[in-house]
CSV table of C-alpha atoms (C1' of nucleotides) in Angstrom, one decimal:
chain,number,residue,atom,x,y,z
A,1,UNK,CA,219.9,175.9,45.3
A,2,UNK,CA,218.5,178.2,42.4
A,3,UNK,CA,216.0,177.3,39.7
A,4,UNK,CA,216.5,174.3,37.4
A,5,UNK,CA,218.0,175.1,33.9
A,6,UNK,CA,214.7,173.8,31.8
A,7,UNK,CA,216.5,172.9,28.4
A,8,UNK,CA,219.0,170.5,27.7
A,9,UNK,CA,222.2,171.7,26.3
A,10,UNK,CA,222.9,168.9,23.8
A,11,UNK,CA,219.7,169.5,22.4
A,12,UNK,CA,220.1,173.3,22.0
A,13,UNK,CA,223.8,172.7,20.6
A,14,UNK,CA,222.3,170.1,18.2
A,15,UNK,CA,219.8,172.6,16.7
A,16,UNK,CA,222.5,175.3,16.3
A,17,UNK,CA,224.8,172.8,15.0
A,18,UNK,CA,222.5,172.3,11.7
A,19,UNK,CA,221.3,175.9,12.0
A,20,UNK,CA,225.0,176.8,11.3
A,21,UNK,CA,225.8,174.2,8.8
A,22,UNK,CA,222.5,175.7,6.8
A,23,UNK,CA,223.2,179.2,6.9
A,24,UNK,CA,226.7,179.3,8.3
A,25,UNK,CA,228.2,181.8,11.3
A,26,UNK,CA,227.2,185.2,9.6
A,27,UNK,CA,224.0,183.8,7.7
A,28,UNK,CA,222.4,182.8,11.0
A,29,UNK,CA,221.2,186.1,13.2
A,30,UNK,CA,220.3,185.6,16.6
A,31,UNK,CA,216.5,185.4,15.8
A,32,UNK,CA,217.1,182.8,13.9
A,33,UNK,CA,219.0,181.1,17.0
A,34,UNK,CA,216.3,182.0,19.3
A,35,UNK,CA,214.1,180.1,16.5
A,36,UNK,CA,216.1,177.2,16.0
A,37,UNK,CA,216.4,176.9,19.7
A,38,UNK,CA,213.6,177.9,21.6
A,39,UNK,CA,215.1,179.8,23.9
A,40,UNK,CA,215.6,183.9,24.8
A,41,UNK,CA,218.6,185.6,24.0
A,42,UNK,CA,219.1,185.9,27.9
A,43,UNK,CA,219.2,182.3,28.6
A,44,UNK,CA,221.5,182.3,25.6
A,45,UNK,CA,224.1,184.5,27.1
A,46,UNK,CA,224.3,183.6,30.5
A,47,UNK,CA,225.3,180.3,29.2
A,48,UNK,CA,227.2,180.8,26.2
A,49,UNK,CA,228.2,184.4,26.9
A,50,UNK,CA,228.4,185.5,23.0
A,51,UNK,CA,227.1,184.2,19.7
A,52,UNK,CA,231.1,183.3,18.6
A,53,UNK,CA,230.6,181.1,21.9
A,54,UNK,CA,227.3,179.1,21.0
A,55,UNK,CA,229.3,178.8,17.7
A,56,UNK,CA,232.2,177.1,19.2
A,57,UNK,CA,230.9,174.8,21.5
A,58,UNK,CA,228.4,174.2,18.7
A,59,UNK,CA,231.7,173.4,16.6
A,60,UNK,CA,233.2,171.1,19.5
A,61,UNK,CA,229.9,169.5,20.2
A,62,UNK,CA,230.0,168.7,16.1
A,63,UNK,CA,233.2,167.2,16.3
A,64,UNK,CA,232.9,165.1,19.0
A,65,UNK,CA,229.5,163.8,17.9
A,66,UNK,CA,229.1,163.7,14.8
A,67,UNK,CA,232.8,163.8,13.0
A,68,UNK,CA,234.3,161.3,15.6
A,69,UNK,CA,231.2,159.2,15.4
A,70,UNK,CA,231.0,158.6,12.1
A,71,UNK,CA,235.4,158.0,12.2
A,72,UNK,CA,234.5,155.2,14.4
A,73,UNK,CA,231.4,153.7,12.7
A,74,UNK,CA,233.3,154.1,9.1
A,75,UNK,CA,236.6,154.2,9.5
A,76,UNK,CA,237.9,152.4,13.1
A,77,UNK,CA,235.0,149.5,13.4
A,78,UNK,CA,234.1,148.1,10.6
A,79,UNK,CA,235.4,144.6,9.8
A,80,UNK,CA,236.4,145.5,6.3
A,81,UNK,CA,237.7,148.9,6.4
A,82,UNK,CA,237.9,149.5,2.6
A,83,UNK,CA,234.1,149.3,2.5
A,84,UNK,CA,234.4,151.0,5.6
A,85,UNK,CA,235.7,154.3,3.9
A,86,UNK,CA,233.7,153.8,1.0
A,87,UNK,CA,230.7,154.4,3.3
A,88,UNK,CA,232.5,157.2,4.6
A,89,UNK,CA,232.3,158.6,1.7
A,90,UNK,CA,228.9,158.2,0.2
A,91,UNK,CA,226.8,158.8,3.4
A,92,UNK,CA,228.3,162.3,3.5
A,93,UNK,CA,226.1,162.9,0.3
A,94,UNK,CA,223.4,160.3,0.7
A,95,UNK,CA,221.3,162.7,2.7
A,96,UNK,CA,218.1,161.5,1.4
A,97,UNK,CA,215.8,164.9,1.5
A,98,UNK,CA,218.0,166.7,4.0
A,99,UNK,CA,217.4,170.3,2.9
A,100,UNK,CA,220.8,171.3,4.1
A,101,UNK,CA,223.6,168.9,3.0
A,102,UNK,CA,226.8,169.3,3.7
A,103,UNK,CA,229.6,169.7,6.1
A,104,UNK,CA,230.2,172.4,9.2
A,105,UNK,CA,233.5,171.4,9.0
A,106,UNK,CA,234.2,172.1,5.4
A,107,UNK,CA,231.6,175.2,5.8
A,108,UNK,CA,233.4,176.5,8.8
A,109,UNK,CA,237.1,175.9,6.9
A,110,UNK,CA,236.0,178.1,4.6
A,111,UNK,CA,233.9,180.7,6.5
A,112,UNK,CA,237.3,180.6,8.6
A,113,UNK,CA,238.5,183.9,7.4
A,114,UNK,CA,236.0,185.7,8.8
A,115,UNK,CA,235.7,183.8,12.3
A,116,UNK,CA,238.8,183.2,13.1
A,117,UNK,CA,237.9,181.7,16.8
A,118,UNK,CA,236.8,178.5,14.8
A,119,UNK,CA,240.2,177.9,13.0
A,120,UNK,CA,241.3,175.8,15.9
A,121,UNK,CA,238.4,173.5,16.1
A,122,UNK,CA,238.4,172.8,12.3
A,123,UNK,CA,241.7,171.8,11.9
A,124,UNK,CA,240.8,169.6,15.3
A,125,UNK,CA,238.0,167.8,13.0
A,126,UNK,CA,240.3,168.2,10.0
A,127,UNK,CA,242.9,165.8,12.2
A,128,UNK,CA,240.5,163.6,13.2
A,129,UNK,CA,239.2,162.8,9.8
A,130,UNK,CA,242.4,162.1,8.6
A,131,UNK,CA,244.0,160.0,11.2
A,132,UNK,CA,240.7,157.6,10.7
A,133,UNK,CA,241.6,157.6,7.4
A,134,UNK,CA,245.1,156.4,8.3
A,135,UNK,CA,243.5,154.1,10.6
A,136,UNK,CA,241.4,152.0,8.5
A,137,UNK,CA,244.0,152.6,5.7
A,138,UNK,CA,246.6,150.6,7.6
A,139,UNK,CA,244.3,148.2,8.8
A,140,UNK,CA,243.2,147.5,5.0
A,141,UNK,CA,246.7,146.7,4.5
A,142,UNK,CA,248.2,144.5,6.8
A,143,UNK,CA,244.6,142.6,6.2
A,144,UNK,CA,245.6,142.3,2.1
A,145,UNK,CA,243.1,144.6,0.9
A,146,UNK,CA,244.8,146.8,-0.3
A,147,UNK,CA,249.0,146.9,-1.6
A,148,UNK,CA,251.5,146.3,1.3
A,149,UNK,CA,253.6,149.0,-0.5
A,150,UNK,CA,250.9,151.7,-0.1
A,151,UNK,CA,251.7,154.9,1.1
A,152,UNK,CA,249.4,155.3,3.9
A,153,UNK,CA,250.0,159.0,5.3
A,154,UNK,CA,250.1,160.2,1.8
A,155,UNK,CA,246.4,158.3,0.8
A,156,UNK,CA,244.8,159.4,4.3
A,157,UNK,CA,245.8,163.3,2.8
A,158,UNK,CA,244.2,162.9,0.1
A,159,UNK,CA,241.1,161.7,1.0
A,160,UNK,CA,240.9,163.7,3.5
A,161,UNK,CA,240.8,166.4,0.5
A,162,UNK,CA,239.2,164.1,-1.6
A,163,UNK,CA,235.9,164.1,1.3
A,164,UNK,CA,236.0,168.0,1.4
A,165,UNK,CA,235.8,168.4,-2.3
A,166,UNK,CA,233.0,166.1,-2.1
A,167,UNK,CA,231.3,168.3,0.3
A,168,UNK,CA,231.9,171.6,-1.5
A,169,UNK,CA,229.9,169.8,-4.8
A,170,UNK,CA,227.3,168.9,-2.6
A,171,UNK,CA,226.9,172.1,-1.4
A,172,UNK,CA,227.1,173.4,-5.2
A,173,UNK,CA,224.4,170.8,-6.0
A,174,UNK,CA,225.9,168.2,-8.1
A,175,UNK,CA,224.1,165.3,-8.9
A,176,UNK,CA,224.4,161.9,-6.8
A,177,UNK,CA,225.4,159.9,-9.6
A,178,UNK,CA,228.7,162.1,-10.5
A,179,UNK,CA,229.6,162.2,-6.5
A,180,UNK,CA,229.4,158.3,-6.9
A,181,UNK,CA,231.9,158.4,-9.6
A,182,UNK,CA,234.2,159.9,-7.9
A,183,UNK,CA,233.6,157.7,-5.0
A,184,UNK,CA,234.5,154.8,-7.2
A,185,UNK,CA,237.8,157.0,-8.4
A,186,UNK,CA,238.6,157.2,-4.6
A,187,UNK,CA,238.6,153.9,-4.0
A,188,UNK,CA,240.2,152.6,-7.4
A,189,UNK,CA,242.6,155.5,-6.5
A,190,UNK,CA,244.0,153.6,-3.2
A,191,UNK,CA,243.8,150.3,-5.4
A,192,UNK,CA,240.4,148.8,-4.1
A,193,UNK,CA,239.2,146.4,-7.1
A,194,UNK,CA,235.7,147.2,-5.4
A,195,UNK,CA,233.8,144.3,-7.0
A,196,UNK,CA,229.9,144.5,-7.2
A,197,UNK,CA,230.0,146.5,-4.1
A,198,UNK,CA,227.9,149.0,-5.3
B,1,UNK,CA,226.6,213.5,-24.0
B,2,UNK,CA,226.7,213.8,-20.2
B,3,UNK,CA,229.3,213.4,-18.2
B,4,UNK,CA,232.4,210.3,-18.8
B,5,UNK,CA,232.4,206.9,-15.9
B,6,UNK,CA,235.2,208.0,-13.8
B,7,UNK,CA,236.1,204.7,-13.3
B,8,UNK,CA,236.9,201.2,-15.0
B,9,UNK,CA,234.4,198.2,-14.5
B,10,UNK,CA,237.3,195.9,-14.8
B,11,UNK,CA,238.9,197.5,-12.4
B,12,UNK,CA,236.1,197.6,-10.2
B,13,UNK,CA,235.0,194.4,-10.1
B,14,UNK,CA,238.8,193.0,-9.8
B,15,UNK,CA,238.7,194.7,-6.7
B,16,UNK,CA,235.2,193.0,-5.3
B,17,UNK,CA,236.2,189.8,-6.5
B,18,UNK,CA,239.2,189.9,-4.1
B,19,UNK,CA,237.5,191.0,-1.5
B,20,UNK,CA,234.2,188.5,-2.1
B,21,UNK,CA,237.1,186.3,-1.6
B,22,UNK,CA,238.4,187.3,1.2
B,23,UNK,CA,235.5,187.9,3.4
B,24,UNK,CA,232.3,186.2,1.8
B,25,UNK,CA,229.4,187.6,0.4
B,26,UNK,CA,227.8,187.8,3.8
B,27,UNK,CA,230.8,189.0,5.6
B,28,UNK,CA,231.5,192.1,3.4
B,29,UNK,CA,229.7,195.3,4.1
B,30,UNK,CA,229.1,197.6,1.4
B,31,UNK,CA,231.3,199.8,3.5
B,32,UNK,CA,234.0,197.2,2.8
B,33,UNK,CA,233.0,197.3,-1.2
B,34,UNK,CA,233.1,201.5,-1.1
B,35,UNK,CA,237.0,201.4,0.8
B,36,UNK,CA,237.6,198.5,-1.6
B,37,UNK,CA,236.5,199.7,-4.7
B,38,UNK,CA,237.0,203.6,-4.0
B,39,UNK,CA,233.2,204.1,-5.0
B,40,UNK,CA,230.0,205.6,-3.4
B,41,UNK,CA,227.0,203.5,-3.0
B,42,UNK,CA,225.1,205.7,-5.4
B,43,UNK,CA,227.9,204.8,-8.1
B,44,UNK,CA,227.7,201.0,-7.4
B,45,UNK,CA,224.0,201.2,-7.3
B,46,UNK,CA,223.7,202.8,-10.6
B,47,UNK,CA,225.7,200.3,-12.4
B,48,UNK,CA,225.1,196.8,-10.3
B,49,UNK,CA,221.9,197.8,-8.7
B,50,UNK,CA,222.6,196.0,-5.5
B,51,UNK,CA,225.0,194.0,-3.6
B,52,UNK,CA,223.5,191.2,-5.1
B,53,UNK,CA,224.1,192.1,-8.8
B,54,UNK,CA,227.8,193.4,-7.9
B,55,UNK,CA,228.4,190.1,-6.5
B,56,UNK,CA,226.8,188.1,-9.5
B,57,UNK,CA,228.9,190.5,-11.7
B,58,UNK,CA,232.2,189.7,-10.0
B,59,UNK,CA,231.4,186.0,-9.7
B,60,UNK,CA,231.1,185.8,-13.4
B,61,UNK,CA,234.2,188.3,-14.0
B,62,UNK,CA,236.2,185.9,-11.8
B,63,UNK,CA,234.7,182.9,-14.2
B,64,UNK,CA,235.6,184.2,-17.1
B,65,UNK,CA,239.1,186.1,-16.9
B,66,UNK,CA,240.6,184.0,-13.6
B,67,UNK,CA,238.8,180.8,-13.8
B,68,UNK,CA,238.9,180.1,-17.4
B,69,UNK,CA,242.4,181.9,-17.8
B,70,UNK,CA,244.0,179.3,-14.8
B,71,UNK,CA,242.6,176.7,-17.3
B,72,UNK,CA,243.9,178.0,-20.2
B,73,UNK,CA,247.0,178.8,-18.8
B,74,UNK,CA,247.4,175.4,-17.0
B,75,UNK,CA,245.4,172.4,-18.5
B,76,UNK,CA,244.5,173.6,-22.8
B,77,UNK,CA,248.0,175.3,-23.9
B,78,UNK,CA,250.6,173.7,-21.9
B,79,UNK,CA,252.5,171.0,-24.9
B,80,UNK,CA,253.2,168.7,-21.7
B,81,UNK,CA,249.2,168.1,-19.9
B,82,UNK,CA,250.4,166.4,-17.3
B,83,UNK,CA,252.6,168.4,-16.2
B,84,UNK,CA,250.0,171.6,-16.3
B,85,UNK,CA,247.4,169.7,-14.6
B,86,UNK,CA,250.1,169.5,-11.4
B,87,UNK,CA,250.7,172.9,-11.9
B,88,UNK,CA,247.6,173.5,-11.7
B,89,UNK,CA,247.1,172.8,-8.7
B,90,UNK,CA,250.8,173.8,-6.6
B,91,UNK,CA,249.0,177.4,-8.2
B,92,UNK,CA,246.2,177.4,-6.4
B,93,UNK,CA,248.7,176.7,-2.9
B,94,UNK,CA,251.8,178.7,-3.9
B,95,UNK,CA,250.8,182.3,-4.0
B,96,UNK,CA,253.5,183.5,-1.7
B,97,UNK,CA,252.1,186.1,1.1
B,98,UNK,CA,248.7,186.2,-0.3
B,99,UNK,CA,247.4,187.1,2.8
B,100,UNK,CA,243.6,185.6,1.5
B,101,UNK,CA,244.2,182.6,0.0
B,102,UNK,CA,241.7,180.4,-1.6
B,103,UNK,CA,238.9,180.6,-4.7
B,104,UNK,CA,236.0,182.4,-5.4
B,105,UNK,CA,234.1,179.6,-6.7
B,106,UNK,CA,234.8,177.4,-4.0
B,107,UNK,CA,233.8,179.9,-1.0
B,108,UNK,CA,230.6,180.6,-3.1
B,109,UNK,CA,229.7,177.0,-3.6
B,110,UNK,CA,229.9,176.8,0.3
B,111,UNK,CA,227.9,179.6,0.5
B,112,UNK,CA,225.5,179.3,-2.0
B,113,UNK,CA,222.8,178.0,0.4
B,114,UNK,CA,222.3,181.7,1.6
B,115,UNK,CA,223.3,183.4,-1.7
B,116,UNK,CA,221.2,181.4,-4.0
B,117,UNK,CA,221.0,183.5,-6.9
B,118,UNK,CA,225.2,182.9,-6.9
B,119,UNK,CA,224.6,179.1,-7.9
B,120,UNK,CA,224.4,179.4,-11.5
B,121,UNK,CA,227.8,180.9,-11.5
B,122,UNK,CA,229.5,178.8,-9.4
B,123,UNK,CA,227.9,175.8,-11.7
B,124,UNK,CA,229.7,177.5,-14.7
B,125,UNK,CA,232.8,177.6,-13.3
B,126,UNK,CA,233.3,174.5,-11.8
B,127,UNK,CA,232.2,172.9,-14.9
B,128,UNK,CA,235.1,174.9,-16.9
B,129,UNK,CA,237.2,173.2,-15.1
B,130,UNK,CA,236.6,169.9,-15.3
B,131,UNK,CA,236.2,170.1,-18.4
B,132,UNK,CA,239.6,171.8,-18.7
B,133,UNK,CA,240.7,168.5,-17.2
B,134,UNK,CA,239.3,166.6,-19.1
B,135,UNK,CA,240.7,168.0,-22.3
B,136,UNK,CA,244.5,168.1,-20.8
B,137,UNK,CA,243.7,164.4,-19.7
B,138,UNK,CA,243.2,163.5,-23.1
B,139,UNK,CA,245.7,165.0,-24.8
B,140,UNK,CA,248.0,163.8,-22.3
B,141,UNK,CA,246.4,159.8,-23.1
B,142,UNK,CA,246.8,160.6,-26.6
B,143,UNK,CA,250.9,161.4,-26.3
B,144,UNK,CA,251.7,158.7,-24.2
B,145,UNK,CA,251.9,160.4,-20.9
B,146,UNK,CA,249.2,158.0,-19.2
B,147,UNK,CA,248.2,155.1,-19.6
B,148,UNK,CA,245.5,154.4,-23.0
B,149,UNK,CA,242.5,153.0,-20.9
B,150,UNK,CA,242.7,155.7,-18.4
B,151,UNK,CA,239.0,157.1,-18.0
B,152,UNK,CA,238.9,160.4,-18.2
B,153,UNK,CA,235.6,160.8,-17.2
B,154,UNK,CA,235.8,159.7,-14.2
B,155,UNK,CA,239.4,161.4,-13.8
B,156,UNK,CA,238.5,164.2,-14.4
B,157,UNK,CA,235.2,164.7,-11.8
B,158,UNK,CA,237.9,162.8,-9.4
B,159,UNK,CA,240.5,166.0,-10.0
B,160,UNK,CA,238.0,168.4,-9.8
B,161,UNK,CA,236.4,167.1,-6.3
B,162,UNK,CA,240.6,166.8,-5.0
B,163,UNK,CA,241.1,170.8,-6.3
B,164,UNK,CA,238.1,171.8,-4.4
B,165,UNK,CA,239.5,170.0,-1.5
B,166,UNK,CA,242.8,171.3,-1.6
B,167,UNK,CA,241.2,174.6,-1.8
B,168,UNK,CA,239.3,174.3,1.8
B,169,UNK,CA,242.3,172.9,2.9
B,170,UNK,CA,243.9,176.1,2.2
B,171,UNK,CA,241.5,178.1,3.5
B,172,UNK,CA,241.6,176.0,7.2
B,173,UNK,CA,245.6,176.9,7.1
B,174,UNK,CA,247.0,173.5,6.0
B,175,UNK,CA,250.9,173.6,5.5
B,176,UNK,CA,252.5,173.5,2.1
B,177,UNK,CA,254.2,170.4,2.4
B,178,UNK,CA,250.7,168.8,2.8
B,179,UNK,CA,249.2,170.5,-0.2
B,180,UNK,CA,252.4,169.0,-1.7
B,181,UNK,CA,251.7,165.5,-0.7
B,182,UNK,CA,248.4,165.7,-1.6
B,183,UNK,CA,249.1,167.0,-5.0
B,184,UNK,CA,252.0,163.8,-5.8
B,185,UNK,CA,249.0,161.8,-4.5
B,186,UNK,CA,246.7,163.1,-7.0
B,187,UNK,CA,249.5,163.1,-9.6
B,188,UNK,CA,250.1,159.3,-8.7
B,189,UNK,CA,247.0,158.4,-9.4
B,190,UNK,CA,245.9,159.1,-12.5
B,191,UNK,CA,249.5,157.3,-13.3
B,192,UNK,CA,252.0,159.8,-13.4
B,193,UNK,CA,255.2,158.4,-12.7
B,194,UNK,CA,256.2,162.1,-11.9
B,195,UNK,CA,260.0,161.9,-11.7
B,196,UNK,CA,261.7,164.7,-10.7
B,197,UNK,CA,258.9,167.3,-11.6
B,198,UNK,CA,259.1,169.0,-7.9
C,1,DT,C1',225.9,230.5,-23.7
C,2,DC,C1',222.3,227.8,-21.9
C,3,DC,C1',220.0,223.5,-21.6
C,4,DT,C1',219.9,218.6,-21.3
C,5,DT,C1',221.8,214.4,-20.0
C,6,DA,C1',224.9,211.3,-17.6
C,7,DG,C1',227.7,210.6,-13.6
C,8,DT,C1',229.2,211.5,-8.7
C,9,DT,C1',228.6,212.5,-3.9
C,10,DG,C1',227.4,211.5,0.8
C,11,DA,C1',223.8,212.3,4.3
C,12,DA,C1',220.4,209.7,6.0
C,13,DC,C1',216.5,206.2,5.9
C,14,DG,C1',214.2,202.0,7.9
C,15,DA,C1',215.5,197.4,9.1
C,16,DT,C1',218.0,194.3,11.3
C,17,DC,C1',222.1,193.2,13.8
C,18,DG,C1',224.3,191.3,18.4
C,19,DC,C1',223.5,192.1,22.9
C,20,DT,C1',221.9,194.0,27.8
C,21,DC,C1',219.3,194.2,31.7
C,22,DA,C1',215.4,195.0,34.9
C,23,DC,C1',212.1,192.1,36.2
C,24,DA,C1',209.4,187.7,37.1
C,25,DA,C1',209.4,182.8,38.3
C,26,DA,C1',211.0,178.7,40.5
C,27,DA,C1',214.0,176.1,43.6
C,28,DA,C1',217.0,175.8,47.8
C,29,DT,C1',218.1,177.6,52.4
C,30,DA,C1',217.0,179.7,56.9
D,1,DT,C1',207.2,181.4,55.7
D,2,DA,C1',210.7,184.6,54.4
D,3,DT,C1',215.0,185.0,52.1
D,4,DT,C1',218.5,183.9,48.9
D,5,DT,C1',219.9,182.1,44.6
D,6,DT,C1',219.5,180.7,40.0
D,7,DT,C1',217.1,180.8,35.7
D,8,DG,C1',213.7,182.6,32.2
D,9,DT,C1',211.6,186.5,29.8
D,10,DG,C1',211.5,190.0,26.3
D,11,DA,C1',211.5,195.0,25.5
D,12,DG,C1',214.7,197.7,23.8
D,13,DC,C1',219.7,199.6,23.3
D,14,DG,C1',223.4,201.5,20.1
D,15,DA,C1',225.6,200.0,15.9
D,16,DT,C1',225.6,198.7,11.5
D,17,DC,C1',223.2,196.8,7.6
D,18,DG,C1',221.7,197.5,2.4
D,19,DT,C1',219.8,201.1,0.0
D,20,DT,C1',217.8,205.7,-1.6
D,21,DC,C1',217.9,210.3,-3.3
D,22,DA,C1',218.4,215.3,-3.7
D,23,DA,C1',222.0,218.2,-4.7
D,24,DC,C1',226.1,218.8,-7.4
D,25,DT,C1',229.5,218.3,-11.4
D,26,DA,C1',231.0,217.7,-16.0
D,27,DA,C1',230.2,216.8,-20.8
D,28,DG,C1',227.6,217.3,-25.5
D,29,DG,C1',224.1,219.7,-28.4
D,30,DA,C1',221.4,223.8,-29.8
DNA sequence: TCCTTAGTTGAACGATCGCTCACAAAAATA
DNA sequence: TATTTTTGTGAGCGATCGTTCAACTAAGGA
């Protein structure tokens, strides 16, 4: 009974997502939602109720899209994990032309002070970072790719700071070729010979 | 002639840097700057002109007397480098009931894509401290303390990119003994043996 | 002493903020 | 078809934003 809802809620929590990311929680007015969405702030708050609750589920919705997804593809699927977290790594800043690089995890993190309601869901995407890590980590191991007296729980937490430094110079606009030397750190760092594998 | 500045600019901008800090640029109100700072808008105005020269003024206050004085402090005087480069970084962590942890520089590099006239500043300062790695690196090759075909370089982007990280970590409420972990990790692997250094 | 100059004060401006709600439009039910 | 229920629309609310400025206060020079 009652009308059909005419948008699709993926979609609209898609736009917000990378509305946020851009301009983060207090850098994007509700104009700019309505923009970025197409819809009218009544629509908006029947469903979400508040702008702090488009910005969550816009914060879950990242998580379990985007941050899980690219765990799995990089980090949990790939045949050889060590290339696997390499690519982790430089598709994070190998945007192409995206005009808003970056992370609304690492964004959020850091914002966090101010929006307090999002705390929970970073460190949620925080966790789920670094258990891939540990994942592929282990895996590398027991396959010989990397030392069989590594110290896995202690690399994952690193990279995992490791990847959020990375995303706080792209944000500050440093050039690709420096991001890909510390890429190659990384992985010499957790004892990857990473030859020719550019 | 005319009547004295009631007030120091050092003092001043101390203040807004802690609270730029604390909040963002976005997220305090020149309200927050007037409790903060004790001064009236016409005051601020007269001096800074706007919120946006205040801020560029404390950014670049922060630069030069906390940034570059950490550095100082931690990676150019110490007579052991390698054991100022870890302290370093436990500083940035270990500031007791600091109830607004984190950096300046980092927040703003995070932030920069709606504060854009902040980038310049935040460039400076990062590259202070890499730099300021890369000197204590190579004094530290130079005594003995790591190994002679270590490339500092690429060391020292890698450091720099693992302090920023540390710092969002901070921000997102990671526990000490994590910040810990990470910072042994990051110890290890420019080839600190690190024995009982705590 | 009076005038000029520099600094302080805080009320108030227009703009924009997040948000509400009365109304209209569409689908389901009677 | 008439009624009920859900959803969409957008004007406009009070609050707060960054900023301005006229009145006021203190210091130096004549």
């Amino acid at each position: 009974m009652g009308r059909k809802q005419l948008w699709d809620q993926a979609e609209v929590l898609a736009s917000a997502m990378r509305l946020f990311r851009r301009r983060g929680y207090l850098g994007a007015s509700l104009r700019d939602i309505e923009e970025a969405t197409g819809l009218h702030p009544g629509s908006l708050y029947r469903v979400f109720e508040s702008k702090d609750g488009l910005f969550r589920a816009a914060l879950d919705a990242y998580n379990d899209q985007v941050v899980r997804g690219r765990v799995r593809v990089h980090l949990l699927e790939p045949a050889d994990p060590v290339a696997g977290i390499r690519s982790f790594f430089t598709s994070a800043f190998e945007t192409g032309l995206d005009p808003d690089p970056g992370c609304l995890l690492t964004n959020t993190a850091v914002e966090s002070f101010t929006v307090p309601q999002a705390a929970a869901g970073v460190r949620r995407g925080l966790e789920a970072i670094e258990s891939g890590f540990a994942d592929a980590l282990t895996r590398a191991r027991a396959l010989g790719l990397l030392s069989a007296d590594l110290d896995v729980e202690e690399s994952a937490a690193r990279l995992l700071a490791l990847y959020q430094g990375l995303l706080v110079l792209v944000r500050a606009g440093t050039p690709l070729t420096k991001l890909h030397t510390i890429t190659d750190g990384a992985m010499a760092s957790i004892g990857s010979e990473k030859e020719g594998q550019r």
